[in-house]
GROMACS .gro file of C-alpha atoms in nm:
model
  225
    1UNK     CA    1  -1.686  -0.844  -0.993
    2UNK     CA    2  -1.597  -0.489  -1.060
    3UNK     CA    3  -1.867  -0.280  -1.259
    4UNK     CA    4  -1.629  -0.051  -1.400
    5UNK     CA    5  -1.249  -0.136  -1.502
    6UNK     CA    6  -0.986  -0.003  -1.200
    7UNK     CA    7  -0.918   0.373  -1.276
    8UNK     CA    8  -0.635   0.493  -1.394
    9UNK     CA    9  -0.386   0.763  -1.203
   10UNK     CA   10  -0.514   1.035  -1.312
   11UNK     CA   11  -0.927   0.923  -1.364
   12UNK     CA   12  -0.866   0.821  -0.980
   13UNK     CA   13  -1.139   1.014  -0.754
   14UNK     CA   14  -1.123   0.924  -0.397
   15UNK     CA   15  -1.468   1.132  -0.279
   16UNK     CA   16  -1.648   0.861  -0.412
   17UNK     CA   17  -1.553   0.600  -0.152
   18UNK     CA   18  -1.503   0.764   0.207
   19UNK     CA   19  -1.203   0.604   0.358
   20UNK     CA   20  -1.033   0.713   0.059
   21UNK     CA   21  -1.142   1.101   0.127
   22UNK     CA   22  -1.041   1.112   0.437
   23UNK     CA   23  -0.692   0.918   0.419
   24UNK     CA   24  -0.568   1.103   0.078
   25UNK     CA   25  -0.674   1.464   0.275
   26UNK     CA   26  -0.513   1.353   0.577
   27UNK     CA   27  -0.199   1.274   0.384
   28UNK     CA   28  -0.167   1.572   0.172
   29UNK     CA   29  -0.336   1.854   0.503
   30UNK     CA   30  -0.299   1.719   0.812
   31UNK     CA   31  -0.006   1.470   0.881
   32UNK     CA   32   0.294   1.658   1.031
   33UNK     CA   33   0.586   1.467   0.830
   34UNK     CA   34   0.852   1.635   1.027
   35UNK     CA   35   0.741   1.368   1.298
   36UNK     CA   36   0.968   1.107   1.148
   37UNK     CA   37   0.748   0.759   0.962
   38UNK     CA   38   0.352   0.769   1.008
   39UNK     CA   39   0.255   0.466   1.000
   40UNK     CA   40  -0.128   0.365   0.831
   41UNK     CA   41  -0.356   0.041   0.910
   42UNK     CA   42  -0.615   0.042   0.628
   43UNK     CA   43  -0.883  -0.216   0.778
   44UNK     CA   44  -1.080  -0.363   0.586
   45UNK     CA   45  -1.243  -0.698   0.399
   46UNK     CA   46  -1.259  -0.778   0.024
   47UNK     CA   47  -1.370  -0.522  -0.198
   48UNK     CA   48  -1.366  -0.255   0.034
   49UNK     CA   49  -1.017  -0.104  -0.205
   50UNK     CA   50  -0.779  -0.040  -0.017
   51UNK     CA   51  -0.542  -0.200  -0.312
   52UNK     CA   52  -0.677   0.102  -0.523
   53UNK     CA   53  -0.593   0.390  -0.299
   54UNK     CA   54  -0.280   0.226  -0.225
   55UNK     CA   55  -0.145   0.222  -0.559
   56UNK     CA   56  -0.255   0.529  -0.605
   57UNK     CA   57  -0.048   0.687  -0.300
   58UNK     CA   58   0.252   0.480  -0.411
   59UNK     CA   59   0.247   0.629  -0.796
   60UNK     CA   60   0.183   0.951  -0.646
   61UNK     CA   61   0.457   0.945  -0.410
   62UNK     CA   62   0.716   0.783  -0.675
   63UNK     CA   63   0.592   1.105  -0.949
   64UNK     CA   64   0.629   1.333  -0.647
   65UNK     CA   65   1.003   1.241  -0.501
   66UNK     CA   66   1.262   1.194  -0.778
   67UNK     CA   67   1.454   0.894  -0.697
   68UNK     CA   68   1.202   0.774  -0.390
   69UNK     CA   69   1.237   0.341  -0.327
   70UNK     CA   70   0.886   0.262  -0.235
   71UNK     CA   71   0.859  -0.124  -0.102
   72UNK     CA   72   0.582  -0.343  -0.189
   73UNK     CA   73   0.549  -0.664  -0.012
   74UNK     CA   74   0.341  -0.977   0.048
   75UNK     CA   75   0.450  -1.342   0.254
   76UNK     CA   76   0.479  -1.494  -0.113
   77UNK     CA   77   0.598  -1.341  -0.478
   78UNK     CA   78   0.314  -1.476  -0.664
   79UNK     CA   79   0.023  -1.346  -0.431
   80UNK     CA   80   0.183  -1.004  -0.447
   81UNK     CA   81   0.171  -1.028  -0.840
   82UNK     CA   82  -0.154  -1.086  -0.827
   83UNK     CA   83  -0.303  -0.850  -0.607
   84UNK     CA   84  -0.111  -0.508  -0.526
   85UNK     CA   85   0.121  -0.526  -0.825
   86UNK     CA   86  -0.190  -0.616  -1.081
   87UNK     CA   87  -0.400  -0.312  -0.922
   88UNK     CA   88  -0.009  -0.114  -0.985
   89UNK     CA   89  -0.001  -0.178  -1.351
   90UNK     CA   90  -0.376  -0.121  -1.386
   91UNK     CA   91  -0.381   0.197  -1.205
   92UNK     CA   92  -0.079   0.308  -1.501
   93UNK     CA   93  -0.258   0.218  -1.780
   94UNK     CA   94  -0.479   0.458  -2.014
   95UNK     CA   95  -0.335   0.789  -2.002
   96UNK     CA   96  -0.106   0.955  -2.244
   97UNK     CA   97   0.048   1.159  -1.996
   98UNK     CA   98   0.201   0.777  -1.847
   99UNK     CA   99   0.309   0.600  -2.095
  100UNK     CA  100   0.519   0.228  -2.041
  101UNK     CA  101   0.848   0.240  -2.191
  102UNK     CA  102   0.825   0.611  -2.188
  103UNK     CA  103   0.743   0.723  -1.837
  104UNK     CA  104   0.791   0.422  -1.663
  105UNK     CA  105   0.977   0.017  -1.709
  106UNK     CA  106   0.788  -0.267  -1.576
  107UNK     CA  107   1.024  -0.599  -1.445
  108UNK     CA  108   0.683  -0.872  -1.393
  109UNK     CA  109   0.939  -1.102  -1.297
  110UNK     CA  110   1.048  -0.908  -0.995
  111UNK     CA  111   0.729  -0.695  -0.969
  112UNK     CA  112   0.926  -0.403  -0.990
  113UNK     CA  113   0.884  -0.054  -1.187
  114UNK     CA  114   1.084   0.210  -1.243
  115UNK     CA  115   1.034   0.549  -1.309
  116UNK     CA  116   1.217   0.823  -1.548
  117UNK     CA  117   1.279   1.011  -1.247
  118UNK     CA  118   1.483   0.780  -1.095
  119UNK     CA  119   1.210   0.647  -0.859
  120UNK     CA  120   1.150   0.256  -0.830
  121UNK     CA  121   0.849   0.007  -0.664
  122UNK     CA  122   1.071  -0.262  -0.562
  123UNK     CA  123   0.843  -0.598  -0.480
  124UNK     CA  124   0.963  -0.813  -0.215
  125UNK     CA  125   0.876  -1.160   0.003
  126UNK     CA  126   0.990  -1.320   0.248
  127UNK     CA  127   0.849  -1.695   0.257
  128UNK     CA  128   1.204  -1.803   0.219
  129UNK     CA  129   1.241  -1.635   0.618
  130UNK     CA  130   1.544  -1.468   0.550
  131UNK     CA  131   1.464  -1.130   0.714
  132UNK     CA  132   1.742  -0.953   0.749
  133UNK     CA  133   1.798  -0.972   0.355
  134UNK     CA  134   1.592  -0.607   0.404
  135UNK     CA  135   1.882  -0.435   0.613
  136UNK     CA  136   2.037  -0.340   0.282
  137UNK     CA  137   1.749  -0.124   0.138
  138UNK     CA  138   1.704   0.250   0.223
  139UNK     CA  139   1.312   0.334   0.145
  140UNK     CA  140   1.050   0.670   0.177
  141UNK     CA  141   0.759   0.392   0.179
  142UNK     CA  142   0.634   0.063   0.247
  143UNK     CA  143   0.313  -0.127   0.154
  144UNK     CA  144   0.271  -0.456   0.294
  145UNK     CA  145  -0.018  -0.627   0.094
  146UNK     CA  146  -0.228  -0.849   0.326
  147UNK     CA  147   0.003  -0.776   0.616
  148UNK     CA  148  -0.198  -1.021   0.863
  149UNK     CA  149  -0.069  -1.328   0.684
  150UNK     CA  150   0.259  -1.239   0.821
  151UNK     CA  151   0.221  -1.325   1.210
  152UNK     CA  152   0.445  -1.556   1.446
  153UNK     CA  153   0.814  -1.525   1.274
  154UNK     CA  154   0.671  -1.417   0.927
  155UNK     CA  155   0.606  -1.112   1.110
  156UNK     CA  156   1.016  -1.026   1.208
  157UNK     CA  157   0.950  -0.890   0.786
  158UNK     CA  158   0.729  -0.598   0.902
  159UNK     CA  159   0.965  -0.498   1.210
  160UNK     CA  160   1.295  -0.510   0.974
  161UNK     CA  161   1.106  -0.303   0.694
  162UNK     CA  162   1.019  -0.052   0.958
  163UNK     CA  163   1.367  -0.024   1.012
  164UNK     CA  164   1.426   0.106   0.643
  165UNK     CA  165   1.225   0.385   0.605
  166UNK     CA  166   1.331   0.748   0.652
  167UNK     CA  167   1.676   0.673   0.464
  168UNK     CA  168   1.659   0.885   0.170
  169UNK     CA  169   1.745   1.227   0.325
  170UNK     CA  170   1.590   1.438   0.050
  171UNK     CA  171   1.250   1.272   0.133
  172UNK     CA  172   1.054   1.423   0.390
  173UNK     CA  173   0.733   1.208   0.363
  174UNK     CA  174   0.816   0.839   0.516
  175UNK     CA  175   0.529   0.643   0.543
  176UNK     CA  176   0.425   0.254   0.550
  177UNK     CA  177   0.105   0.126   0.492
  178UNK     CA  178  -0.078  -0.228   0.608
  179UNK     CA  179  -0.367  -0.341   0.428
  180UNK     CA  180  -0.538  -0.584   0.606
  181UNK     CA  181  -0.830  -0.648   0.859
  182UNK     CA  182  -0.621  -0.747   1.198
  183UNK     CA  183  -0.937  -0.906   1.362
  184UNK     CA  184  -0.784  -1.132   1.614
  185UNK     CA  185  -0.681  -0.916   1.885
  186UNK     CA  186  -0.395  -1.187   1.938
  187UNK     CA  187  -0.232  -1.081   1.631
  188UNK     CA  188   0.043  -0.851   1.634
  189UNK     CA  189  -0.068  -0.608   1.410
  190UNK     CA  190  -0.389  -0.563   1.632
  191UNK     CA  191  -0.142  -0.529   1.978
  192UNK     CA  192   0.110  -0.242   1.742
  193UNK     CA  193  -0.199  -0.065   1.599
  194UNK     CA  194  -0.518  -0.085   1.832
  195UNK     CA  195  -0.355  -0.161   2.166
  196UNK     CA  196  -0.061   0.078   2.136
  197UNK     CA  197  -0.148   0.371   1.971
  198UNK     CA  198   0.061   0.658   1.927
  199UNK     CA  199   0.034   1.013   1.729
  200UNK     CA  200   0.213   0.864   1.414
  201UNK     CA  201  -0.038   0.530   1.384
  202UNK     CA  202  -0.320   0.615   1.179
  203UNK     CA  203  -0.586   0.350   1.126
  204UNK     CA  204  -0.841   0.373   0.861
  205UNK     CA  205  -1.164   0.150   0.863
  206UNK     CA  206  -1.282   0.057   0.482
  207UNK     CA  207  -1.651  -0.147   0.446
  208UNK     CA  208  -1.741  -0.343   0.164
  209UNK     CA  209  -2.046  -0.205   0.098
  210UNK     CA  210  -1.904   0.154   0.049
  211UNK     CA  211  -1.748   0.051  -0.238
  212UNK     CA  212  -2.054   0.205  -0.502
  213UNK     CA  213  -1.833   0.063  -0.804
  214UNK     CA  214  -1.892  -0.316  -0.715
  215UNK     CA  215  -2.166  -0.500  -0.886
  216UNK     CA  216  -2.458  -0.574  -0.646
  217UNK     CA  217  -2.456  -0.896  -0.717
  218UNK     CA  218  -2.091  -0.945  -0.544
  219UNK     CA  219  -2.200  -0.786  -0.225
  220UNK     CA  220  -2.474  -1.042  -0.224
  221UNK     CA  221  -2.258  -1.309  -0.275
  222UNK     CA  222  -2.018  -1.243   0.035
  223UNK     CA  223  -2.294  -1.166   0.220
  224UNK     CA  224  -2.428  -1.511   0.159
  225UNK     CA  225  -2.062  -1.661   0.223
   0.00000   0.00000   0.00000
C-alpha cells in the first residue's frame, strides 16, 4: 500500500528513489543516441517502481517528440490495463498544465492515448500469438510491462517489437524498456541482457526497500511472504 497517491508528471522527483536518479540522468547526459536503439532492463521486484519512472519517461518522451508512437505492452490486455496503463493515467492526472480532453484523449478500451501533438501510447498483447501483427508499426519506444512472462514463443513479441523501433526518422532517441526481474538465468531475457552485453544494453537494479514512499507495513508483509 502506497503512503502517498502516485505523482503526477510534473510533482515527479526521481532523487528520491536511486535507480530512478541514475536512469533519468543517464537518459537525458550520458546515452549517445546517435548509436541507433539503447535498450534498458529495469530489475526489480514489487514495489521497487519501475512502473512510475516508466510512465514518466514515456509522457516525457511523447511531450518531447511531436508525433512519437511509443508501444506499451504486456502477454495479456487486461494485465496491461491494470498495471502500466493505470500508473499512465495516474501519472496525467492533477495538473492544469495536462489536462484530458485538452492536452491529451484516453481510448481504456485499447489502452491507448493520444496527444495534441500528434504523439500516441499505443497498448498492445500478444496472447492471441500472432506476432508478426507488429511488422506494421513504426515506433521511437517500447515498454514491455512484466517482460519475463513472455518466454518460450511468447517471447518471438519482444524480438519483432525490437524490429520497430528507430522508424520515425525525425526521432533521434529510440529506446525500449523491460521491466521485470529476469532471475532464472535460463530465461531469455537474462541470456540478451546479463550474458550478452553490449554498449547499448543498460540494466538498472531497483530494491524494494528503496522505495521511502511505501508504507512500512507492506515491506513487512513481503518480507514475511
Amino acid at each position: 500500500m502506497l503512503a502517498s497517491s502516485t505523482p503526477n508528471f510534473f510533482e515527479f522527483d526521481p532523487s528520491q528513489i536511486p535507480f530512478q536518479a541514475e536512469l533519468l540522468y543517464d537518459l537525458s547526459y550520458k546515452i549517445d543516441w546517435s548509436k541507433g536503439v539503447h535498450e534498458f532492463l529495469l530489475s526489480g521486484s514489487v514495489g521497487s517502481a519501475k512502473s512510475l519512472v516508466a510512465a514518466h519517461i514515456i509522457i516525457r518522451h511523447c511531450l518531447m517528440f511531436a508525433g512519437a508512437k511509443v508501444l506499451i505492452g504486456r502477454l495479456t490486455l487486461p494485465d496491461l490495463k491494470d498495471t502500466l496503463f493505470q500508473k499512465l493515467l495516474e501519472h496525467l492526472e492533477g495538473d492544469e498544465r495536462l489536462v484530458d480532453g485538452r492536452d491529451y484523449w484516453i481510448n481504456t478500451s485499447r489502452a491507448q492515448i493520444k496527444f495534441r501533438n500528434g504523439s500516441v501510447i499505443l497498448g498492445k498483447s500478444w496472447s492471441d500469438k500472432k506476432y508478426k501483427k507488429f511488422r506494421s508499426l513504426e515506433l521511437s519506444m517500447a515498454v514491455i510491462e512484466e517482460a519475463v512472462e513472455s518466454e518460450g514463443d511468447a517471447y518471438n513479441a519482444i524480438k519483432e517489437i525490437r524490429q520497430r523501433l528507430q522508424r520515425q526518422p525525425h526521432i533521434k532517441v529510440n529506446m525500449i524498456l523491460c521491466l521485470t526481474n529476469p532471475s532464472s538465468p535460463r530465461h531469455e531475457l537474462y541470456k540478451y541482457f546479463i550474458n550478452n552485453p553490449s554498449p547499448n544494453k543498460h540494466v538498472y537494479y531497483s530494491k524494494t526497500r528503496d522505495n521511502k514512499f511505501l508504507d512500512p507495513q507492506y515491506l513487512e508483509n513481503l518480507r514475511i511472504n
